[in-house]
Tab-separated table of C-alpha atoms in Angstrom:
chain	number	residue	atom	x	y	z
T	26	MET	CA	-14.301	5.763	-4.899
T	27	GLY	CA	-15.957	3.478	-2.378
T	28	SER	CA	-15.747	-0.278	-2.870
T	29	GLU	CA	-13.944	0.142	-6.200
T	30	SER	CA	-10.993	1.830	-4.490
T	31	LYS	CA	-7.550	0.347	-5.071
T	32	VAL	CA	-6.490	1.492	-1.585
T	33	GLU	CA	-6.548	-1.313	1.003
T	34	GLU	CA	-8.990	0.137	3.531
T	35	ARG	CA	-7.055	-1.028	6.630
T	36	VAL	CA	-3.746	0.625	5.714
T	37	LYS	CA	-4.524	4.064	7.155
T	38	ASP	CA	-5.399	2.625	10.585
T	39	PHE	CA	-2.318	0.400	10.550
T	40	LEU	CA	-0.050	3.340	9.725
T	41	ASN	CA	-1.586	5.412	12.523
T	42	ILE	CA	-1.068	2.590	15.019
T	43	TYR	CA	2.469	1.998	13.757
T	44	ASP	CA	3.301	5.691	14.262
T	45	VAL	CA	2.152	5.433	17.886
T	46	ILE	CA	4.208	2.260	18.388
T	47	VAL	CA	7.279	4.060	17.034
T	48	LYS	CA	6.563	7.143	19.161
T	49	PHE	CA	6.451	5.031	22.321
T	50	GLU	CA	9.537	3.060	21.253
T	51	CYS	CA	7.738	-0.296	21.331
T	52	VAL	CA	8.722	-1.571	17.888
T	53	ASP	CA	11.125	-4.212	19.215
T	54	ASP	CA	8.569	-5.501	21.733
T	55	LEU	CA	5.827	-5.709	19.099
T	56	ARG	CA	7.949	-6.639	16.066
T	57	ASP	CA	6.341	-10.066	15.502
T	58	ASP	CA	2.796	-8.700	15.780
T	59	ILE	CA	3.626	-5.803	13.463
T	60	ARG	CA	5.119	-8.189	10.907
T	61	LYS	CA	2.027	-10.417	10.944
T	62	ALA	CA	-0.336	-7.513	10.328
T	63	LEU	CA	2.037	-5.966	7.810
T	64	ARG	CA	2.253	-9.168	5.733
T	65	VAL	CA	-1.537	-9.270	5.441
T	66	LEU	CA	-1.775	-5.618	4.440
T	67	ILE	CA	1.175	-5.461	2.058
T	68	THR	CA	0.018	-8.547	0.145
T	69	SER	CA	-3.517	-7.183	-0.081
T	70	GLN	CA	-2.309	-3.776	-1.270
T	71	TYR	CA	0.099	-5.408	-3.746
T	72	ASN	CA	-2.730	-7.564	-5.109
T	73	ASN	CA	-4.866	-4.438	-5.561
T	74	LEU	CA	-2.126	-3.166	-7.885
T	75	CYS	CA	-1.905	-6.345	-9.996
T	76	PHE	CA	-3.181	-4.441	-13.038
T	77	ILE	CA	0.264	-2.752	-13.031
T	78	HIS	CA	2.680	-5.567	-12.127
T	79	GLN	CA	0.717	-8.424	-13.774
T	80	SER	CA	2.081	-10.901	-11.202
T	81	GLU	CA	0.306	-13.756	-9.493
T	82	GLN	CA	-1.829	-12.945	-6.469
T	83	ARG	CA	0.063	-13.137	-3.177
T	84	ILE	CA	-0.924	-14.513	0.187
T	85	PRO	CA	0.652	-13.425	3.496
T	86	LYS	CA	2.612	-16.692	3.833
T	87	ASP	CA	4.386	-16.165	0.489
T	88	ASN	CA	8.002	-15.080	0.268
T	89	LEU	CA	7.760	-11.324	-0.199
T	90	ASP	CA	11.362	-10.707	-1.228
T	91	ASP	CA	10.432	-10.346	-4.884
T	92	LEU	CA	7.673	-7.775	-4.461
T	93	TRP	CA	8.059	-4.938	-6.906
T	94	LEU	CA	9.758	-1.799	-5.659
T	95	PRO	CA	7.282	1.050	-5.211
T	96	GLN	CA	9.094	3.270	-7.707
T	97	ASP	CA	8.904	0.526	-10.350
T	98	LEU	CA	5.129	0.420	-9.959
T	99	TYR	CA	4.939	4.204	-10.366
T	100	ILE	CA	7.070	3.996	-13.513
T	101	GLN	CA	4.995	1.179	-15.035
T	102	LEU	CA	1.650	2.909	-14.436
T	103	LYS	CA	0.217	4.049	-17.772
T	104	ASP	CA	-2.849	6.130	-18.553
T	105	GLN	CA	-4.249	3.203	-20.555
T	106	MET	CA	-4.382	1.178	-17.332
T	107	ILE	CA	-6.471	3.913	-15.711
T	108	GLU	CA	-8.732	4.069	-18.761
T	109	ASN	CA	-9.229	0.288	-18.544
T	110	ILE	CA	-10.349	0.603	-14.925
T	111	CYS	CA	-12.759	3.392	-15.883
T	112	SER	CA	-14.246	1.365	-18.727
T	113	ARG	CA	-14.873	-1.677	-16.480
T	114	THR	CA	-16.615	0.364	-13.779
T	115	SER	CA	-20.255	1.363	-13.976
T	116	PRO	CA	-21.152	4.129	-13.897
T	117	HIS	CA	-17.914	5.255	-15.528
T	118	PRO	CA	-15.889	7.290	-13.032
T	119	GLU	CA	-13.858	10.364	-13.905
T	120	PHE	CA	-10.375	9.503	-15.207
T	121	PHE	CA	-8.621	11.807	-12.736
T	122	GLU	CA	-10.589	10.449	-9.764
T	123	VAL	CA	-9.485	6.924	-10.644
T	124	LYS	CA	-5.906	8.051	-11.220
T	125	LYS	CA	-5.867	9.836	-7.859
T	126	ASP	CA	-7.145	6.672	-6.176
T	127	VAL	CA	-4.477	4.545	-7.890
T	128	LEU	CA	-1.757	6.995	-6.849
T	129	ASN	CA	-3.075	6.850	-3.277
T	130	ALA	CA	-2.889	3.047	-3.490
T	131	LEU	CA	0.710	3.293	-4.696
T	132	ASP	CA	1.510	5.666	-1.826
T	133	SER	CA	-0.044	3.207	0.639
T	134	TYR	CA	2.001	0.372	-0.820
T	135	LYS	CA	5.153	2.487	-0.586
T	136	GLU	CA	4.540	3.206	3.108
T	137	LEU	CA	3.964	-0.478	3.856
T	138	TYR	CA	6.983	-1.500	1.785
T	139	LEU	CA	9.268	0.887	3.669
T	140	ILE	CA	8.095	-0.488	7.013
T	141	TYR	CA	8.483	-4.049	5.715
T	142	LYS	CA	12.091	-3.388	4.692
T	143	LYS	CA	12.837	-1.617	7.972
T	144	LEU	CA	11.541	-4.570	10.011
T	145	GLN	CA	13.595	-7.104	8.059
T	146	TYR	CA	16.695	-6.076	9.978
């Protein structure tokens, strides 16, 4: 979907790097750096999904304790929301392409959210 994608473009690289950090058992040593990068990415990905949660835009310095749970975002997603995205984009993309992109964005948010919760403790 290119520049119209709801997937934060840096998430894939972050997840790959995080997997390597976990593999080499360096999470504790790099915890602060991981948290800094994670806050930037999770707020950006969350903001990309604002058409679902209808909350104010977040910045990395915000308290993130009240971010929506990933499963709540999945539940709230309606086909009308996808149709609205399609109607605002020119040329009009295929409904299922947009829906696939939104689901990928939700998956990305879920991955970031799980890491965020894991690093809280």
